[in-house]
mmCIF file of C-alpha atoms in Angstrom:
data_model
loop_
_atom_site.group_PDB
_atom_site.id
_atom_site.type_symbol
_atom_site.label_atom_id
_atom_site.label_comp_id
_atom_site.label_asym_id
_atom_site.label_seq_id
_atom_site.Cartn_x
_atom_site.Cartn_y
_atom_site.Cartn_z
ATOM 1 C CA MET A 1108 -21.615 0.502 -31.413
ATOM 2 C CA ASP A 1109 -18.303 -0.974 -30.125
ATOM 3 C CA VAL A 1110 -15.138 -0.610 -32.170
ATOM 4 C CA LEU A 1111 -12.058 -2.745 -32.180
ATOM 5 C CA ALA A 1112 -9.016 -0.818 -33.002
ATOM 6 C CA SER A 1113 -5.926 -3.026 -33.054
ATOM 7 C CA ASP A 1114 -2.391 -3.128 -33.917
ATOM 8 C CA LEU A 1115 -1.373 -5.970 -36.320
ATOM 9 C CA ASP A 1116 1.997 -7.532 -35.964
ATOM 10 C CA GLY A 1117 2.199 -9.201 -32.514
ATOM 11 C CA THR A 1118 -1.364 -8.360 -31.639
ATOM 12 C CA LEU A 1119 -4.292 -9.164 -34.076
ATOM 13 C CA ALA A 1120 -2.124 -11.204 -36.581
ATOM 14 C CA PRO A 1121 -1.237 -14.749 -35.375
ATOM 15 C CA LEU A 1122 2.076 -15.551 -34.316
ATOM 16 C CA GLU A 1123 3.925 -17.748 -36.631
ATOM 17 C CA SER A 1124 2.949 -21.468 -36.214
ATOM 18 C CA ASN A 1125 0.513 -20.585 -33.351
ATOM 19 C CA GLN A 1126 -2.316 -22.835 -33.938
ATOM 20 C CA ASP A 1127 -4.255 -21.411 -30.896
ATOM 21 C CA ASN A 1128 -3.989 -17.922 -32.506
ATOM 22 C CA LEU A 1129 -5.323 -19.291 -35.879
ATOM 23 C CA ARG A 1130 -8.357 -20.751 -34.224
ATOM 24 C CA ASP A 1131 -8.957 -17.838 -32.107
ATOM 25 C CA LEU A 1132 -8.750 -15.483 -35.028
ATOM 26 C CA GLU A 1133 -11.927 -17.332 -36.512
ATOM 27 C CA ARG A 1134 -13.774 -16.858 -33.264
ATOM 28 C CA LEU A 1135 -12.679 -13.136 -33.087
ATOM 29 C CA THR A 1136 -14.025 -12.589 -36.573
ATOM 30 C CA SER A 1137 -17.255 -14.259 -35.787
ATOM 31 C CA ILE A 1138 -17.836 -11.853 -32.708
ATOM 32 C CA LEU A 1139 -16.997 -8.726 -34.886
ATOM 33 C CA LYS A 1140 -19.721 -9.916 -37.404
ATOM 34 C CA GLN A 1141 -22.314 -10.912 -34.715
ATOM 35 C CA ARG A 1142 -22.165 -7.620 -32.992
ATOM 36 C CA ALA A 1143 -21.744 -5.594 -36.364
ATOM 37 C CA MET A 1144 -18.555 -4.068 -34.767
ATOM 38 C CA GLN A 1145 -16.298 -1.743 -36.847
ATOM 39 C CA MET A 1146 -12.805 -2.933 -37.169
ATOM 40 C CA VAL A 1147 -9.832 -0.520 -37.489
ATOM 41 C CA PHE A 1148 -6.402 -1.564 -38.178
ATOM 42 C CA VAL A 1149 -3.877 0.722 -36.325
ATOM 43 C CA THR A 1150 -0.349 -0.280 -37.540
ATOM 44 C CA GLY A 1151 3.160 0.811 -38.354
ATOM 45 C CA ARG A 1152 2.786 -1.013 -41.688
ATOM 46 C CA HIS A 1153 2.379 0.933 -45.126
ATOM 47 C CA LEU A 1154 -0.659 0.200 -47.102
ATOM 48 C CA SER A 1155 0.979 -2.359 -49.622
ATOM 49 C CA SER A 1156 2.613 -4.252 -46.565
ATOM 50 C CA ILE A 1157 -0.848 -4.480 -44.865
ATOM 51 C CA GLN A 1158 -2.404 -5.765 -48.244
ATOM 52 C CA LYS A 1159 0.461 -8.483 -48.512
ATOM 53 C CA LEU A 1160 -0.384 -9.510 -44.963
ATOM 54 C CA ARG A 1161 -4.077 -9.757 -45.654
ATOM 55 C CA ALA A 1162 -3.346 -11.956 -48.782
ATOM 56 C CA THR A 1163 -1.587 -14.494 -46.426
ATOM 57 C CA VAL A 1164 -3.479 -14.192 -43.113
ATOM 58 C CA PRO A 1165 -7.414 -14.411 -42.838
ATOM 59 C CA LEU A 1166 -7.728 -11.110 -40.905
ATOM 60 C CA PRO A 1167 -11.060 -9.664 -40.362
ATOM 61 C CA GLN A 1168 -12.193 -7.234 -43.012
ATOM 62 C CA PRO A 1169 -11.272 -3.759 -41.687
ATOM 63 C CA ASP A 1170 -13.699 -0.846 -42.082
ATOM 64 C CA TRP A 1171 -10.717 1.544 -41.581
ATOM 65 C CA ILE A 1172 -6.965 1.545 -41.628
ATOM 66 C CA ILE A 1173 -4.767 3.778 -39.793
ATOM 67 C CA ALA A 1174 -1.234 3.218 -41.441
ATOM 68 C CA ASN A 1175 2.281 4.242 -41.357
ATOM 69 C CA VAL A 1176 2.466 4.935 -37.466
ATOM 70 C CA GLY A 1177 -0.513 7.371 -37.590
ATOM 71 C CA THR A 1178 0.243 9.441 -40.607
ATOM 72 C CA GLU A 1179 -2.299 7.897 -42.961
ATOM 73 C CA ILE A 1180 -5.951 7.156 -42.656
ATOM 74 C CA TYR A 1181 -7.897 4.883 -45.134
ATOM 75 C CA GLN A 1182 -11.518 4.095 -45.262
ATOM 76 C CA ILE A 1183 -12.584 0.881 -46.925
ATOM 77 C CA VAL A 1184 -15.061 1.786 -49.795
ATOM 78 C CA ALA A 1185 -16.392 -1.123 -51.869
ATOM 79 C CA GLY A 1186 -13.691 -3.391 -50.743
ATOM 80 C CA ARG A 1187 -10.838 -0.875 -51.539
ATOM 81 C CA PRO A 1188 -8.826 1.359 -49.323
ATOM 82 C CA THR A 1189 -9.440 5.115 -50.060
ATOM 83 C CA LEU A 1190 -7.004 7.625 -48.529
ATOM 84 C CA VAL A 1191 -8.843 10.217 -46.185
ATOM 85 C CA THR A 1192 -7.484 13.470 -47.641
ATOM 86 C CA GLN A 1193 -8.933 15.532 -44.912
ATOM 87 C CA TYR A 1194 -6.624 13.917 -42.590
ATOM 88 C CA SER A 1195 -3.662 14.341 -44.790
ATOM 89 C CA ASP A 1196 -4.438 18.066 -45.103
ATOM 90 C CA HIS A 1197 -4.704 18.204 -41.414
ATOM 91 C CA LEU A 1198 -1.234 16.934 -41.118
ATOM 92 C CA THR A 1199 0.321 19.182 -43.693
ATOM 93 C CA GLN A 1200 -0.932 22.172 -41.442
ATOM 94 C CA LEU A 1201 0.546 20.612 -38.412
ATOM 95 C CA ALA A 1202 3.816 20.161 -40.226
ATOM 96 C CA ASP A 1203 3.758 23.809 -41.390
ATOM 97 C CA GLY A 1204 3.316 22.698 -44.885
ATOM 98 C CA CYS A 1205 6.539 20.605 -44.994
ATOM 99 C CA THR A 1206 5.674 17.575 -47.048
ATOM 100 C CA LEU A 1207 7.933 14.494 -47.683
ATOM 101 C CA GLU A 1208 9.624 16.235 -50.675
ATOM 102 C CA ALA A 1209 10.273 19.417 -48.704
ATOM 103 C CA LEU A 1210 11.610 17.475 -45.890
ATOM 104 C CA ILE A 1211 13.957 15.496 -47.919
ATOM 105 C CA ALA A 1212 15.175 18.485 -49.430
ATOM 106 C CA LYS A 1213 15.867 20.166 -45.982
ATOM 107 C CA PHE A 1214 17.078 17.145 -44.297
ATOM 108 C CA SER A 1215 20.726 16.056 -45.113
ATOM 109 C CA VAL A 1216 21.299 12.627 -43.725
ATOM 110 C CA GLY A 1217 24.484 11.838 -41.771
ATOM 111 C CA ARG A 1218 26.526 8.719 -41.943
ATOM 112 C CA GLY A 1219 24.836 5.666 -40.722
ATOM 113 C CA LEU A 1220 21.319 6.371 -42.082
ATOM 114 C CA ARG A 1221 19.994 4.601 -45.163
ATOM 115 C CA GLN A 1222 16.593 5.994 -46.520
ATOM 116 C CA GLN A 1223 13.946 3.169 -46.611
ATOM 117 C CA GLU A 1224 12.234 2.220 -49.734
ATOM 118 C CA ASP A 1225 9.801 4.340 -51.347
ATOM 119 C CA GLU A 1226 6.719 2.218 -50.402
ATOM 120 C CA LYS A 1227 7.669 2.548 -46.772
ATOM 121 C CA LEU A 1228 7.510 6.383 -46.825
ATOM 122 C CA GLY A 1229 4.531 8.587 -46.825
ATOM 123 C CA GLN A 1230 3.518 12.000 -47.479
ATOM 124 C CA HIS A 1231 4.149 12.835 -43.740
ATOM 125 C CA LYS A 1232 6.613 10.183 -42.902
ATOM 126 C CA LEU A 1233 10.381 9.881 -43.750
ATOM 127 C CA SER A 1234 12.105 6.720 -42.618
ATOM 128 C CA TYR A 1235 15.673 5.449 -42.326
ATOM 129 C CA TYR A 1236 17.516 2.265 -41.474
ATOM 130 C CA CYS A 1237 20.478 2.376 -39.235
ATOM 131 C CA ASP A 1238 22.571 0.056 -37.022
ATOM 132 C CA ALA A 1239 20.617 -0.625 -33.880
ATOM 133 C CA ASN A 1240 23.813 -0.124 -31.679
ATOM 134 C CA GLN A 1241 23.933 3.508 -33.025
ATOM 135 C CA LEU A 1242 20.312 4.200 -32.634
ATOM 136 C CA ASP A 1243 20.460 6.520 -29.517
ATOM 137 C CA GLU A 1244 23.299 8.682 -30.981
ATOM 138 C CA LEU A 1245 21.813 8.962 -34.513
ATOM 139 C CA ARG A 1246 18.459 9.776 -33.021
ATOM 140 C CA ARG A 1247 20.188 12.675 -31.102
ATOM 141 C CA GLN A 1248 21.827 13.957 -34.213
ATOM 142 C CA VAL A 1249 18.763 13.805 -36.354
ATOM 143 C CA GLN A 1250 16.891 15.875 -33.269
ATOM 144 C CA GLU A 1251 19.507 18.388 -33.196
ATOM 145 C CA GLN A 1252 19.695 18.927 -37.088
ATOM 146 C CA MET A 1253 15.806 19.426 -37.223
ATOM 147 C CA ALA A 1254 15.893 21.808 -34.229
ATOM 148 C CA GLU A 1255 18.546 23.941 -35.913
ATOM 149 C CA GLN A 1256 16.451 24.058 -39.140
ATOM 150 C CA SER A 1257 13.057 24.585 -37.298
ATOM 151 C CA ILE A 1258 11.456 21.432 -38.841
ATOM 152 C CA ALA A 1259 8.048 20.915 -37.266
ATOM 153 C CA TYR A 1260 8.856 17.082 -37.182
ATOM 154 C CA GLU A 1261 9.819 14.782 -34.355
ATOM 155 C CA VAL A 1262 11.976 11.577 -34.326
ATOM 156 C CA VAL A 1263 10.716 8.299 -33.445
ATOM 157 C CA ALA A 1264 13.368 5.528 -32.929
ATOM 158 C CA SER A 1265 12.787 1.788 -32.750
ATOM 159 C CA VAL A 1266 14.213 -1.586 -33.417
ATOM 160 C CA ASP A 1267 12.590 -3.924 -36.084
ATOM 161 C CA PRO A 1268 11.408 -6.934 -34.035
ATOM 162 C CA PHE A 1269 11.950 -9.308 -36.994
ATOM 163 C CA ASN A 1270 15.459 -8.414 -38.165
ATOM 164 C CA GLY A 1271 16.886 -6.174 -35.431
ATOM 165 C CA ASP A 1272 17.460 -3.167 -37.754
ATOM 166 C CA GLY A 1273 17.490 0.151 -36.099
ATOM 167 C CA LEU A 1274 14.610 2.394 -37.462
ATOM 168 C CA ILE A 1275 14.200 6.242 -37.398
ATOM 169 C CA ASP A 1276 10.973 7.752 -38.468
ATOM 170 C CA LEU A 1277 10.466 11.436 -38.905
ATOM 171 C CA LEU A 1278 6.687 12.493 -38.242
ATOM 172 C CA PRO A 1279 4.975 15.560 -37.761
ATOM 173 C CA ARG A 1280 5.236 16.745 -34.189
ATOM 174 C CA GLY A 1281 2.839 14.831 -31.782
ATOM 175 C CA VAL A 1282 1.445 12.526 -34.495
ATOM 176 C CA ASN A 1283 1.375 8.886 -33.696
ATOM 177 C CA LYS A 1284 -1.147 6.065 -33.786
ATOM 178 C CA SER A 1285 -3.210 7.477 -30.758
ATOM 179 C CA TYR A 1286 -3.390 10.807 -32.378
ATOM 180 C CA ALA A 1287 -4.710 9.368 -35.573
ATOM 181 C CA LEU A 1288 -7.317 7.309 -33.751
ATOM 182 C CA GLN A 1289 -8.352 10.329 -31.719
ATOM 183 C CA TRP A 1290 -8.885 12.371 -35.006
ATOM 184 C CA TRP A 1291 -10.759 9.529 -36.675
ATOM 185 C CA SER A 1292 -13.114 9.146 -33.377
ATOM 186 C CA GLN A 1293 -14.225 12.693 -33.610
ATOM 187 C CA THR A 1294 -16.469 11.974 -36.566
ATOM 188 C CA ASN A 1295 -16.905 8.254 -36.512
ATOM 189 C CA ALA A 1296 -17.247 6.735 -32.962
ATOM 190 C CA PRO A 1297 -16.987 8.101 -29.382
ATOM 191 C CA ALA A 1298 -13.763 7.215 -27.747
ATOM 192 C CA SER A 1299 -15.899 5.395 -25.035
ATOM 193 C CA GLU A 1300 -16.824 2.851 -27.685
ATOM 194 C CA ILE A 1301 -13.269 1.998 -28.697
ATOM 195 C CA ILE A 1302 -11.495 -1.037 -27.523
ATOM 196 C CA PHE A 1303 -7.784 -0.888 -28.329
ATOM 197 C CA ALA A 1304 -5.371 -3.767 -28.514
ATOM 198 C CA GLY A 1305 -1.536 -3.591 -28.818
ATOM 199 C CA ASP A 1306 1.677 -5.092 -27.820
ATOM 200 C CA SER A 1307 4.576 -2.745 -28.303
ATOM 201 C CA GLY A 1308 6.034 0.776 -27.645
ATOM 202 C CA ASN A 1309 4.413 2.495 -30.525
ATOM 203 C CA ASP A 1310 1.046 1.485 -29.079
ATOM 204 C CA ILE A 1311 1.693 3.101 -25.770
ATOM 205 C CA HIS A 1312 0.155 6.442 -26.538
ATOM 206 C CA ALA A 1313 -3.263 4.606 -27.417
ATOM 207 C CA MET A 1314 -2.964 2.477 -24.344
ATOM 208 C CA LEU A 1315 -2.920 5.570 -22.066
ATOM 209 C CA ALA A 1316 -5.606 7.600 -23.739
ATOM 210 C CA GLY A 1317 -8.364 6.174 -21.761
ATOM 211 C CA HIS A 1318 -9.881 3.620 -24.224
ATOM 212 C CA ARG A 1319 -10.648 0.183 -22.972
ATOM 213 C CA THR A 1320 -7.349 -1.386 -23.553
ATOM 214 C CA ILE A 1321 -5.996 -4.889 -24.293
ATOM 215 C CA VAL A 1322 -2.196 -5.552 -23.676
ATOM 216 C CA VAL A 1323 -1.463 -9.114 -25.038
ATOM 217 C CA SER A 1324 0.938 -11.377 -23.109
ATOM 218 C CA ASN A 1325 3.760 -11.112 -25.417
ATOM 219 C CA ALA A 1326 4.134 -7.284 -24.573
ATOM 220 C CA SER A 1327 7.028 -6.452 -22.543
ATOM 221 C CA THR A 1328 7.063 -6.512 -18.800
ATOM 222 C CA ASP A 1329 8.098 -2.824 -18.798
ATOM 223 C CA LEU A 1330 5.154 -1.962 -21.134
ATOM 224 C CA LYS A 1331 2.503 -3.745 -18.999
ATOM 225 C CA ALA A 1332 3.833 -2.189 -15.910
ATOM 226 C CA GLN A 1333 3.799 1.317 -17.443
ATOM 227 C CA VAL A 1334 0.283 1.072 -18.716
ATOM 228 C CA THR A 1335 -1.020 -0.582 -15.407
ATOM 229 C CA GLU A 1336 0.361 2.166 -13.308
ATOM 230 C CA HIS A 1337 -1.042 4.831 -15.604
ATOM 231 C CA HIS A 1338 -4.465 3.316 -15.591
ATOM 232 C CA ARG A 1339 -4.494 3.074 -11.796
ATOM 233 C CA GLU A 1340 -3.097 6.754 -11.100
ATOM 234 C CA THR A 1341 -5.131 8.436 -13.865
ATOM 235 C CA PHE A 1342 -8.416 6.540 -13.621
ATOM 236 C CA GLY A 1343 -8.399 5.316 -10.114
ATOM 237 C CA ASN A 1344 -9.060 1.792 -11.204
ATOM 238 C CA LEU A 1345 -8.176 -0.844 -13.812
ATOM 239 C CA GLU A 1346 -11.477 -1.261 -15.190
ATOM 240 C CA ARG A 1347 -10.575 -0.025 -18.681
ATOM 241 C CA LEU A 1348 -7.522 -2.434 -18.764
ATOM 242 C CA PHE A 1349 -7.160 -5.980 -19.554
ATOM 243 C CA ILE A 1350 -3.775 -7.545 -19.362
ATOM 244 C CA ALA A 1351 -3.991 -10.866 -21.209
ATOM 245 C CA LYS A 1352 -2.543 -14.206 -20.120
ATOM 246 C CA ARG A 1353 -2.450 -15.276 -23.762
ATOM 247 C CA PRO A 1354 -0.310 -13.889 -26.682
ATOM 248 C CA ALA A 1355 -1.358 -11.959 -29.818
ATOM 249 C CA THR A 1356 -4.823 -12.998 -31.437
ATOM 250 C CA SER A 1357 -5.732 -15.166 -28.528
ATOM 251 C CA GLY A 1358 -5.012 -12.398 -26.025
ATOM 252 C CA VAL A 1359 -7.141 -9.951 -28.093
ATOM 253 C CA LEU A 1360 -10.115 -12.547 -28.083
ATOM 254 C CA ASP A 1361 -9.755 -12.930 -24.342
ATOM 255 C CA GLY A 1362 -9.985 -9.059 -23.892
ATOM 256 C CA MET A 1363 -12.797 -8.860 -26.123
ATOM 257 C CA LYS A 1364 -14.767 -11.428 -24.136
ATOM 258 C CA HIS A 1365 -13.741 -9.489 -20.904
ATOM 259 C CA PHE A 1366 -14.899 -6.085 -21.964
ATOM 260 C CA LEU A 1367 -18.082 -7.347 -23.913
ATOM 261 C CA SER A 1368 -19.052 -10.136 -21.659
ATOM 262 C CA CYS A 1369 -19.483 -12.624 -24.471
#
């Protein structure tokens, strides 16, 4: 059974005021229902933010949610998201038992970092805002401080596409969207059945993992080139890659039609 695993913002979720995206979202949802495909949200958003988005946008009903940049997995049971505690326990082992509370206690922030709101944190994700112009320097400082204290976490730095804020996330070493999706697939669906769709840098690991991959047209030129080169060099062809000519939801729909021949 095929699975659609997709990022939300800039990918599955329609772009603002894009009527083609809204129409194609209905068509995409229809394909998922007709084929009885599993839907997995794979997003950097935290759970309450995902629920707010679902209240305003008619997204397909997910079967699973991978949230907070791969640090949480939820199964939808009777319409409600239920945290997969086995995955949380697994991440605690990866992080040498260092939970959020322990991480905050060990980590003294430097000037320029502002801890994000509680709902944006997670048991294995500590996040800060910063000035985007200082992002590289602050990332270096945080990495050095964690290395000095032998903390089994790594730094992921990015820029918020909506407001331009610098973002610094501390995650267990090696954990990202792709890591969570691979862990999920071990007991729920073979990797060969997964179609992954994304648009941004935090999707890159999943795009390179060997899944059938959809890159929507609003992704950066550099990202498209990197993914294309990797697929060509690693797999010898581009059979598992679809570079969409349309943005966001419409690009995901086109990719689904390409891979499923529908």
